[in-house]
Short mmCIF file of C-alpha atoms and ligand atoms in Angstrom, two decimals:
data_model
loop_
_atom_site.label_atom_id
_atom_site.label_comp_id
_atom_site.label_asym_id
_atom_site.label_seq_id
_atom_site.Cartn_x
_atom_site.Cartn_y
_atom_site.Cartn_z
CA UNK C 14 17.48 -41.57 -63.90
CA UNK C 15 20.46 -39.27 -63.48
CA UNK C 16 19.65 -36.27 -61.34
CA UNK C 17 20.95 -32.95 -62.54
CA UNK C 18 22.78 -31.02 -59.87
CA UNK C 19 24.32 -27.56 -59.78
CA UNK C 20 28.09 -27.36 -59.74
CA UNK C 21 29.46 -25.65 -56.66
CA UNK C 22 29.96 -22.30 -58.37
CA UNK C 23 26.73 -22.88 -60.33
CA UNK C 24 24.74 -23.07 -57.15
CA UNK C 25 26.20 -19.92 -55.68
CA UNK C 26 25.61 -18.02 -58.94
CA UNK C 27 22.07 -19.31 -59.26
CA UNK C 28 21.19 -18.56 -55.64
CA UNK C 29 22.85 -15.15 -55.87
CA UNK C 30 21.03 -14.66 -59.19
CA UNK C 31 17.78 -15.29 -57.39
CA UNK C 32 18.64 -12.91 -54.59
CA UNK C 33 20.06 -10.10 -56.69
CA UNK C 34 17.02 -8.72 -58.43
CA UNK C 35 14.82 -5.74 -58.85
CA UNK C 36 14.87 -5.59 -55.03
CA UNK C 37 18.55 -4.64 -55.02
CA UNK C 38 18.78 -2.16 -57.85
CA UNK C 39 15.33 -0.71 -58.03
CA UNK C 40 13.80 -1.01 -54.57
CA UNK C 41 16.76 -0.74 -52.12
CA UNK C 42 17.91 2.68 -53.37
CA UNK C 43 14.46 4.19 -53.29
CA UNK C 44 13.50 2.96 -49.84
CA UNK C 45 16.89 4.12 -48.59
CA UNK C 46 15.98 7.49 -50.03
CA UNK C 47 12.58 7.38 -48.33
CA UNK C 48 13.94 6.58 -44.91
CA UNK C 49 16.73 9.11 -44.99
CA UNK C 50 19.85 7.13 -45.84
CA UNK C 51 22.58 6.06 -43.38
CA UNK C 52 20.60 4.94 -40.38
CA UNK C 53 18.28 2.89 -42.54
CA UNK C 54 21.21 1.23 -44.27
CA UNK C 55 22.70 0.24 -40.93
CA UNK C 56 19.42 -1.22 -39.67
CA UNK C 57 19.08 -3.09 -42.92
CA UNK C 58 22.61 -4.52 -42.68
CA UNK C 59 21.96 -5.59 -39.14
CA UNK C 60 18.71 -7.40 -40.04
CA UNK C 61 20.30 -9.08 -43.03
CA UNK C 62 23.05 -10.48 -40.80
CA UNK C 63 20.90 -11.44 -37.88
CA UNK C 64 17.65 -12.61 -39.47
CA UNK C 65 18.34 -13.02 -43.19
CA UNK C 66 21.43 -15.09 -42.77
CA UNK C 67 19.75 -17.37 -40.21
CA UNK C 68 16.73 -18.10 -42.36
CA UNK C 69 18.89 -18.55 -45.45
CA UNK C 70 20.71 -21.39 -43.68
CA UNK C 71 17.41 -22.89 -42.48
CA UNK C 72 15.83 -22.73 -45.92
CA UNK C 73 18.88 -24.26 -47.55
CA UNK C 74 18.81 -26.98 -44.94
CA UNK C 75 15.19 -28.03 -45.76
CA UNK C 76 15.89 -28.25 -49.48
CA UNK C 77 19.29 -29.90 -49.13
CA UNK C 78 17.95 -32.58 -46.74
CA UNK C 79 14.63 -33.07 -48.55
CA UNK C 80 16.15 -33.28 -52.06
CA UNK C 81 12.76 -32.81 -53.68
CA UNK C 82 10.20 -30.12 -54.39
CA UNK C 83 9.17 -28.07 -51.37
CA UNK C 84 6.01 -30.01 -50.51
CA UNK C 85 7.80 -33.34 -50.55
CA UNK C 86 10.74 -31.97 -48.61
CA UNK C 87 8.53 -30.66 -45.84
CA UNK C 88 6.58 -33.92 -45.80
CA UNK C 89 9.66 -36.10 -45.58
CA UNK C 90 11.42 -34.05 -42.91
CA UNK C 91 8.45 -33.62 -40.58
CA UNK C 92 8.68 -36.30 -37.81
CA UNK C 93 4.90 -36.24 -37.45
CA UNK C 94 1.80 -34.40 -38.76
CA UNK C 95 3.24 -34.79 -42.22
CA UNK C 96 0.02 -33.78 -43.94
CA UNK C 97 -0.09 -30.53 -42.08
CA UNK C 98 3.57 -29.64 -42.56
CA UNK C 99 3.59 -30.41 -46.22
CA UNK C 100 1.38 -27.36 -46.67
CA UNK C 101 4.55 -25.38 -45.92
CA UNK C 102 5.77 -26.35 -49.37
CA UNK C 103 2.88 -24.54 -50.99
CA UNK C 104 4.73 -21.33 -50.26
CA UNK C 105 6.01 -21.82 -53.80
CA UNK C 106 2.73 -20.31 -54.94
CA UNK C 107 3.91 -16.97 -53.61
CA UNK C 108 6.61 -17.02 -56.28
CA UNK C 109 4.08 -17.47 -59.05
CA UNK C 110 2.03 -14.61 -57.64
CA UNK C 111 5.07 -12.34 -57.40
CA UNK C 112 5.76 -13.16 -61.05
CA UNK C 113 2.45 -11.62 -62.07
CA UNK C 114 3.86 -8.14 -61.52
CA UNK C 115 7.58 -8.95 -61.66
CA UNK C 116 7.27 -9.98 -65.33
CA UNK C 117 5.40 -6.77 -66.14
CA UNK C 118 8.18 -4.68 -64.51
CA UNK C 119 10.82 -6.58 -66.49
CA UNK C 120 8.78 -5.68 -69.56
CA UNK C 121 9.05 -1.97 -68.65
CA UNK C 122 12.81 -2.45 -68.32
CA UNK C 123 13.07 -4.05 -71.80
CA UNK C 124 11.11 -1.09 -73.14
CA UNK C 125 13.59 1.33 -71.47
CA UNK C 126 16.59 -0.54 -72.93
CA UNK C 127 15.25 -0.02 -76.42
CA UNK C 128 14.01 3.54 -75.99
CA UNK C 129 17.14 4.78 -74.20
CA UNK C 130 19.16 3.98 -77.32
CA UNK C 131 17.73 7.08 -79.01
CA UNK C 132 15.77 9.03 -76.44
CA UNK C 133 16.22 10.33 -72.89
CA UNK C 134 13.83 12.76 -71.25
CA UNK C 135 15.26 16.24 -70.80
CA UNK C 136 13.59 16.95 -67.42
CA UNK C 137 12.13 15.07 -64.51
CA UNK C 138 8.71 16.31 -65.59
CA UNK C 139 9.12 14.92 -69.03
CA UNK C 140 10.47 11.66 -67.61
CA UNK C 141 7.45 11.37 -65.45
CA UNK C 142 5.11 11.97 -68.33
CA UNK C 143 6.91 9.31 -70.43
CA UNK C 144 6.61 6.77 -67.61
CA UNK C 145 3.00 7.48 -66.70
CA UNK C 146 1.93 7.49 -70.35
CA UNK C 147 3.39 4.04 -70.75
CA UNK C 148 1.84 2.88 -67.51
CA UNK C 149 -1.67 4.30 -67.96
CA UNK C 150 -2.29 4.32 -71.67
CA UNK C 151 0.18 2.17 -73.58
CA UNK C 152 -1.26 -1.30 -73.24
CA UNK C 153 0.31 -2.75 -76.38
CA UNK C 154 3.91 -1.81 -75.56
CA UNK C 155 3.56 -3.29 -72.09
CA UNK C 156 1.90 -6.40 -73.49
CA UNK C 157 4.64 -6.84 -76.08
CA UNK C 158 7.55 -6.66 -73.61
CA UNK C 159 5.71 -8.70 -70.98
CA UNK C 160 5.33 -11.35 -73.65
CA UNK C 161 9.07 -11.25 -74.36
CA UNK C 162 9.82 -11.69 -70.67
CA UNK C 163 7.36 -14.59 -70.46
CA UNK C 164 8.87 -16.36 -73.47
CA UNK C 165 12.45 -15.97 -72.25
CA UNK C 166 11.75 -17.12 -68.71
CA UNK C 167 9.60 -20.07 -69.77
CA UNK C 168 12.18 -21.16 -72.33
CA UNK C 169 14.97 -21.21 -69.69
CA UNK C 170 12.76 -23.25 -67.35
CA UNK C 171 12.02 -25.86 -69.99
CA UNK C 172 15.75 -26.44 -70.23
CA UNK C 173 16.04 -27.50 -66.62
CA UNK C 174 18.52 -27.00 -63.82
CA UNK C 175 21.83 -27.46 -65.69
CA UNK C 176 21.41 -26.15 -69.22
CA UNK C 177 18.63 -23.75 -68.29
CA UNK C 178 18.99 -22.14 -64.89
CA UNK C 179 22.70 -22.73 -64.25
CA UNK C 180 23.65 -21.62 -67.72
CA UNK C 181 21.52 -18.49 -67.63
CA UNK C 182 23.10 -17.43 -64.38
CA UNK C 183 26.58 -18.33 -65.58
CA UNK C 184 26.36 -15.70 -68.31
CA UNK C 185 24.06 -13.10 -66.87
CA UNK C 186 25.47 -12.75 -63.35
CA UNK C 187 29.08 -11.94 -64.28
CA UNK C 188 27.86 -9.54 -66.95
CA UNK C 189 25.61 -7.81 -64.46
CA UNK C 190 28.46 -7.51 -61.97
CA UNK C 191 30.82 -6.09 -64.59
CA UNK C 192 28.33 -3.50 -65.75
CA UNK C 193 27.59 -2.31 -62.22
CA UNK C 194 31.23 -2.31 -61.28
CA UNK C 195 32.16 -0.31 -64.38
CA UNK C 196 29.51 2.27 -63.70
CA UNK C 197 30.47 2.36 -60.03
CA UNK C 198 34.10 3.04 -60.86
CA UNK C 199 33.03 5.87 -63.12
CA UNK C 200 30.87 7.24 -60.34
CA UNK C 201 33.81 7.29 -57.93
CA UNK C 202 35.53 9.83 -60.20
CA UNK C 203 32.69 12.30 -59.88
CA UNK C 204 32.59 15.05 -57.26
CA UNK C 205 29.28 13.90 -55.89
CA UNK C 206 30.56 10.49 -54.93
CA UNK C 207 31.45 11.71 -51.45
CA UNK C 208 27.94 13.09 -51.06
CA UNK C 209 26.52 9.68 -51.91
CA UNK C 210 28.82 7.99 -49.40
CA UNK C 211 27.79 10.41 -46.76
CA UNK C 212 24.11 9.99 -47.57
CA UNK C 213 24.34 6.18 -47.36
CA UNK C 214 26.59 5.84 -44.38
CA UNK C 215 26.27 8.71 -41.96
CA UNK C 216 23.36 7.79 -39.77
CA UNK C 217 20.68 10.25 -38.80
CA UNK C 218 18.95 8.24 -36.11
CA UNK C 219 16.06 10.69 -35.86
CA UNK C 220 14.80 9.28 -39.15
CA UNK C 221 14.44 5.78 -37.78
CA UNK C 222 11.02 4.86 -36.52
CA UNK C 223 9.24 1.52 -36.19
CA UNK C 224 8.08 1.74 -39.79
CA UNK C 225 11.66 2.06 -41.05
CA UNK C 226 12.61 -0.90 -38.94
CA UNK C 227 9.82 -3.06 -40.26
CA UNK C 228 10.58 -2.00 -43.83
CA UNK C 229 14.17 -3.02 -43.33
CA UNK C 230 13.21 -6.50 -42.04
CA UNK C 231 10.68 -7.00 -44.83
CA UNK C 232 13.21 -5.93 -47.40
CA UNK C 233 15.96 -8.17 -45.98
CA UNK C 234 13.56 -11.05 -46.69
CA UNK C 235 12.56 -10.00 -50.16
CA UNK C 236 16.07 -9.17 -51.31
CA UNK C 237 17.47 -12.50 -50.12
CA UNK C 238 14.65 -14.41 -51.84
CA UNK C 239 13.58 -15.99 -48.56
CA UNK C 240 10.22 -17.30 -47.45
CA UNK C 241 8.83 -18.93 -50.55
CA UNK C 242 10.99 -21.88 -51.27
CA UNK C 243 13.14 -20.48 -54.14
CA UNK C 244 16.37 -21.00 -52.21
CA UNK C 245 14.96 -24.27 -50.87
CA UNK C 246 14.17 -25.62 -54.34
CA UNK C 247 17.60 -24.70 -55.65
CA UNK C 248 19.18 -26.31 -52.59
CA UNK C 249 17.53 -29.61 -53.47
CA UNK C 250 19.91 -29.67 -56.42
CA UNK C 251 23.03 -28.81 -54.43
CA UNK C 252 25.99 -31.15 -54.64
CA UNK C 253 26.31 -33.76 -51.90
CA UNK C 254 28.55 -32.66 -49.02
CA UNK C 255 28.08 -29.00 -49.73
CA UNK C 256 28.84 -26.45 -47.06
CA UNK C 257 25.50 -24.69 -46.52
CA UNK C 258 26.95 -22.01 -44.31
CA UNK C 259 29.57 -21.03 -46.83
CA UNK C 260 27.03 -21.00 -49.58
CA UNK C 261 24.64 -18.90 -47.55
CA UNK C 262 27.46 -16.53 -46.69
CA UNK C 263 28.35 -16.00 -50.36
CA UNK C 264 24.78 -15.35 -51.36
CA UNK C 265 24.23 -12.85 -48.56
CA UNK C 266 27.58 -11.20 -49.28
CA UNK C 267 27.00 -10.82 -53.01
CA UNK C 268 23.43 -9.65 -52.56
CA UNK C 269 24.37 -7.00 -50.00
CA UNK C 270 27.45 -5.81 -51.82
CA UNK C 271 25.54 -5.38 -55.04
CA UNK C 272 22.75 -3.44 -53.34
CA UNK C 273 25.25 -1.05 -51.73
CA UNK C 274 27.29 -0.61 -54.92
CA UNK C 275 24.17 0.03 -56.95
CA UNK C 276 22.92 2.49 -54.33
CA UNK C 277 26.17 4.44 -54.20
CA UNK C 278 26.39 4.59 -57.96
CA UNK C 279 22.78 5.72 -58.44
CA UNK C 280 22.95 8.38 -55.73
CA UNK C 281 26.17 9.75 -57.16
CA UNK C 282 24.50 10.20 -60.55
CA UNK C 283 21.41 11.71 -58.96
CA UNK C 284 23.47 14.21 -56.95
CA UNK C 285 25.70 15.06 -59.83
CA UNK C 286 23.22 15.38 -62.63
CA UNK C 287 19.78 15.15 -61.14
CA UNK C 288 17.74 16.39 -58.31
CA UNK C 289 19.39 14.56 -55.44
CA UNK C 290 18.26 11.31 -53.86
CA UNK C 291 14.83 10.93 -55.34
CA UNK C 292 12.24 9.07 -53.42
CA UNK C 293 9.73 6.52 -54.49
CA UNK C 294 9.38 3.75 -57.02
CA UNK C 295 9.96 6.19 -59.89
CA UNK C 296 13.63 6.45 -59.00
CA UNK C 297 15.06 4.33 -61.77
CA UNK C 298 12.32 5.01 -64.32
CA UNK C 299 11.90 8.74 -63.78
CA UNK C 300 14.74 10.51 -61.91
CA UNK C 301 17.52 8.41 -63.34
CA UNK C 302 16.78 8.75 -67.09
CA UNK C 303 16.61 12.56 -66.71
CA UNK C 304 19.95 12.49 -64.88
CA UNK C 305 21.45 10.41 -67.69
CA UNK C 306 20.14 12.97 -70.17
CA UNK C 307 22.45 15.58 -68.63
CA UNK C 308 25.46 13.41 -69.46
CA UNK C 309 24.93 13.67 -73.23
CA UNK C 310 25.66 10.68 -75.44
CA UNK C 311 27.54 8.91 -72.61
CA UNK C 312 24.22 9.09 -70.77
CA UNK C 313 22.49 7.06 -73.49
CA UNK C 314 25.21 4.45 -73.27
CA UNK C 315 24.97 4.30 -69.47
CA UNK C 316 21.18 4.19 -69.59
CA UNK C 317 21.22 1.25 -72.01
CA UNK C 318 23.76 -0.84 -70.10
CA UNK C 319 22.15 0.02 -66.78
CA UNK C 320 18.75 -1.21 -67.93
CA UNK C 321 20.40 -4.32 -69.41
CA UNK C 322 21.90 -5.00 -65.99
CA UNK C 323 18.54 -4.43 -64.37
CA UNK C 324 16.84 -6.76 -66.84
CA UNK C 325 19.44 -9.46 -66.15
CA UNK C 326 18.92 -9.10 -62.42
CA UNK C 327 15.20 -9.49 -62.94
CA UNK C 328 15.43 -12.49 -65.26
CA UNK C 329 17.68 -14.56 -63.00
CA UNK C 330 15.31 -13.83 -60.11
CA UNK C 331 12.31 -14.74 -62.21
CA UNK C 332 13.41 -18.26 -62.97
CA UNK C 333 13.80 -18.84 -59.25
CA UNK C 334 10.32 -17.52 -58.56
CA UNK C 335 8.71 -20.02 -60.94
CA UNK C 336 10.96 -23.05 -60.46
CA UNK C 337 9.47 -24.19 -57.09
CA UNK C 338 6.03 -24.82 -58.65
CA UNK C 339 7.60 -26.31 -61.77
CA UNK C 340 9.50 -28.71 -59.57
CA UNK C 341 6.32 -29.48 -57.64
CA UNK C 342 4.42 -30.60 -60.70
CA UNK C 343 7.38 -32.63 -61.94
CA UNK C 344 7.94 -34.41 -58.63
CA UNK C 345 4.38 -34.92 -57.49
CA UNK C 346 2.44 -35.35 -60.70
CA UNK C 347 5.11 -36.71 -62.99
CA UNK C 348 4.58 -33.90 -65.42
CA UNK C 349 7.30 -33.42 -68.04
CA UNK C 350 9.46 -30.34 -67.49
CA UNK C 351 8.10 -28.88 -70.69
CA UNK C 352 4.53 -29.21 -69.59
CA UNK C 353 5.20 -27.89 -66.07
CA UNK C 354 7.19 -24.90 -67.30
CA UNK C 355 4.70 -23.88 -69.93
CA UNK C 356 1.72 -24.21 -67.60
CA UNK C 357 3.35 -22.18 -64.83
CA UNK C 358 4.53 -19.63 -67.45
CA UNK C 359 1.02 -19.26 -68.83
CA UNK C 360 -0.33 -18.72 -65.37
CA UNK C 361 1.79 -15.66 -64.63
CA UNK C 362 1.57 -14.47 -68.23
CA UNK C 363 -2.24 -14.37 -68.28
CA UNK C 364 -2.60 -12.81 -64.86
CA UNK C 365 0.19 -10.43 -65.77
CA UNK C 366 -2.00 -9.12 -68.58
CA UNK C 367 -4.67 -8.41 -65.99
CA UNK C 368 -2.02 -6.61 -63.95
CA UNK C 369 -1.14 -4.44 -66.94
CA UNK C 370 -4.80 -3.68 -67.57
CA UNK C 371 -5.31 -2.71 -63.97
CA UNK C 372 -3.11 0.36 -64.59
CA UNK C 373 -4.69 1.30 -67.93
CA UNK C 374 -7.18 4.16 -68.01
CA UNK C 375 -10.66 2.86 -68.52
CA UNK C 376 -9.94 -0.57 -67.05
CA UNK C 377 -8.43 0.62 -63.83
CA UNK C 378 -11.82 1.18 -62.10
CA UNK C 379 -12.96 -2.33 -63.00
CA UNK C 380 -9.80 -3.84 -61.52
CA UNK C 381 -9.55 -1.82 -58.34
CA UNK C 382 -10.83 -2.96 -55.00
CA UNK C 383 -10.56 -0.68 -52.01
CA UNK C 384 -7.46 1.46 -52.17
CA UNK C 385 -5.46 -0.78 -54.51
CA UNK C 386 -5.69 -2.02 -58.06
CA UNK C 387 -4.95 -5.61 -59.04
CA UNK C 388 -1.22 -4.93 -59.63
CA UNK C 389 -0.78 -3.35 -56.18
CA UNK C 390 -2.85 -6.03 -54.42
CA UNK C 391 -0.66 -8.80 -55.76
CA UNK C 392 2.47 -6.93 -54.66
CA UNK C 393 0.99 -6.29 -51.27
CA UNK C 394 -0.36 -9.75 -50.52
CA UNK C 395 2.85 -11.48 -51.51
CA UNK C 396 5.29 -9.13 -49.75
CA UNK C 397 3.19 -8.29 -46.71
CA UNK C 398 1.58 -11.64 -45.96
CA UNK C 399 2.95 -14.59 -47.90
CA UNK C 400 6.72 -14.06 -47.60
CA UNK C 401 6.91 -13.24 -43.88
CA UNK C 402 4.48 -16.08 -43.20
CA UNK C 403 6.68 -18.46 -45.19
CA UNK C 404 9.74 -17.32 -43.28
CA UNK C 405 7.92 -17.83 -39.99
CA UNK C 406 6.96 -21.38 -40.98
CA UNK C 407 10.50 -22.23 -42.04
CA UNK C 408 12.02 -20.85 -38.82
CA UNK C 409 9.57 -22.83 -36.71
CA UNK C 410 9.99 -25.94 -38.79
CA UNK C 411 13.76 -26.05 -38.55
CA UNK C 412 13.88 -24.54 -35.05
CA UNK C 413 11.23 -26.67 -33.33
CA UNK C 414 9.83 -29.44 -35.49
CA UNK C 415 12.81 -31.20 -37.00
CA UNK C 416 14.73 -33.08 -34.31
CA UNK C 417 17.68 -31.04 -33.07
CA UNK C 418 20.15 -33.89 -33.53
CA UNK C 419 19.34 -33.98 -37.19
CA UNK C 420 20.01 -30.30 -37.62
CA UNK C 421 23.09 -30.52 -35.51
CA UNK C 422 24.53 -33.41 -37.44
CA UNK C 423 24.70 -31.34 -40.60
CA UNK C 424 25.15 -27.82 -39.37
CA UNK C 425 27.27 -28.07 -36.25
CA UNK C 426 30.42 -29.03 -38.10
CA UNK C 427 29.82 -26.13 -40.48
CA UNK C 428 28.82 -23.50 -37.96
CA UNK C 429 31.16 -24.52 -35.12
CA UNK C 430 30.71 -22.54 -31.95
CA UNK C 431 28.19 -20.29 -33.66
CA UNK C 432 25.69 -23.14 -33.90
CA UNK C 433 23.87 -22.39 -30.69
CA UNK C 434 23.67 -18.69 -31.48
CA UNK C 435 22.19 -19.48 -34.88
CA UNK C 436 19.74 -21.96 -33.42
CA UNK C 437 18.64 -19.44 -30.82
CA UNK C 438 18.15 -16.71 -33.40
CA UNK C 439 16.09 -19.12 -35.53
CA UNK C 440 13.91 -20.17 -32.67
CA UNK C 441 13.27 -16.92 -30.96
CA UNK C 442 14.55 -13.78 -32.63
CA UNK C 443 13.42 -14.54 -36.18
CA UNK C 444 9.86 -15.72 -35.44
CA UNK C 445 9.17 -12.70 -33.24
CA UNK C 446 10.58 -10.33 -35.88
CA UNK C 447 8.57 -11.95 -38.64
CA UNK C 448 5.43 -11.84 -36.62
CA UNK C 449 5.84 -8.14 -35.94
CA UNK C 450 6.54 -7.46 -39.62
CA UNK C 451 3.41 -9.27 -40.63
CA UNK C 452 1.22 -7.45 -38.17
CA UNK C 453 2.70 -4.14 -39.13
CA UNK C 454 2.38 -4.65 -42.89
CA UNK C 455 -1.19 -5.79 -42.42
CA UNK C 456 -1.83 -2.58 -40.56
CA UNK C 457 -2.52 -4.13 -37.17
CA UNK C 458 0.30 -2.40 -35.28
N1 LIG U 521 15.25 -11.37 -54.37
C1 LIG U 521 14.64 -10.86 -55.55
C2 LIG U 521 14.83 -9.39 -55.57
O1 LIG U 521 15.56 -8.84 -54.79
C3 LIG U 521 13.22 -11.18 -55.72
C4 LIG U 521 12.95 -12.62 -55.50
C5 LIG U 521 13.36 -13.64 -56.26
C6 LIG U 521 12.28 -13.20 -54.44
N2 LIG U 521 13.00 -14.84 -55.69
C7 LIG U 521 12.36 -14.55 -54.58
C8 LIG U 521 11.68 -12.64 -53.32
C9 LIG U 521 11.80 -15.39 -53.65
C10 LIG U 521 11.13 -13.49 -52.40
C11 LIG U 521 11.21 -14.83 -52.55
O2 LIG U 521 14.28 -8.74 -56.41
#
């Protein structure tokens, strides 16, 4: 059987497509707002380079060497205790869990694309009402757009690596970049652009505490799609003789640049037309639409293309969140791609409906345990526990379990003199950082 592999550019686009997601355009700006701007951005850049880049190379290495689904790759590369290490591959489950709420959020974005064509809220208050009404009482609208997201994502997955995933990214990623760049260039012509630059780059170190630091590390992970085998699974379909370090560099570079460009653009609009750097998850769904309203008809246009870009970012990430488990059932159980894609799709679709219900008045109490409803629990368990844990496992696996000569043989020629520094970071800096993040997010420290 001929094995489908990404082309060189195809791989970079697909991996960057996975990395560039709601994390960059929706989450990064609002956490930057929460932690006061410049200093947080610098800490984030530092962790991306030191920790994110290291793990990215390690995760690519496992997939590239294993050439199979995550479970099989771990199993084959472990020199001993294969049955224990293969559990590392089940990190792919985290992706399916993330999809439970990710698909719902993509549904909200679809809804905003359509509604922004004719309507923008005239004040932050009104915008908030629009958003919370959808969230708490409009089950059918959310269900409808969640279904559209499910169908689209599942369809792409049934088409496989080449004509599904590679093709999707080939069209969506350049479009996304063009839209953001266009809006960014427009933003540079506005007076408030300098305010946005100042907000994002002049550090106020008094705002940095341990929580900001932990958030930055956690986000570096999420935004680069690390810790659950998405990058690993894609890397199994990398061309032979690929340069992992170069590929990792491009993915990190694109992901970071897009987050910064999106942040500068959004903050410019919020300074110019809105209420300044809004905080919290409502930033793109609440503050932004009311800022667009102030721009008149141009605002409708910007709102529509902005939400299209956001939807594209979400869709290309989604396929990477589901693909690890699809690959698993294909490789280990000989399922057809169709069967594997549809089954995994139905899994996140059905639980996604529960996630929608858990925000709807009348059902919310039923689906709330402790201080979180089902939607928030899924978000919390994946981001706070599963991803950092996955990253920890991968760092230990490549740093201590796989024989050093094996790692050296592939990566030393690519990393050159930086090899030892990378290896050290993987063995000591990364695991300690991940451990601290996990403890902190779980509320232990
Ligand atoms: N990186 C994506 C974002 O920024 C989300 C994502 C996609 C992800 N695949 C992942 C996060 C794998 C963790 C692991 O939105």
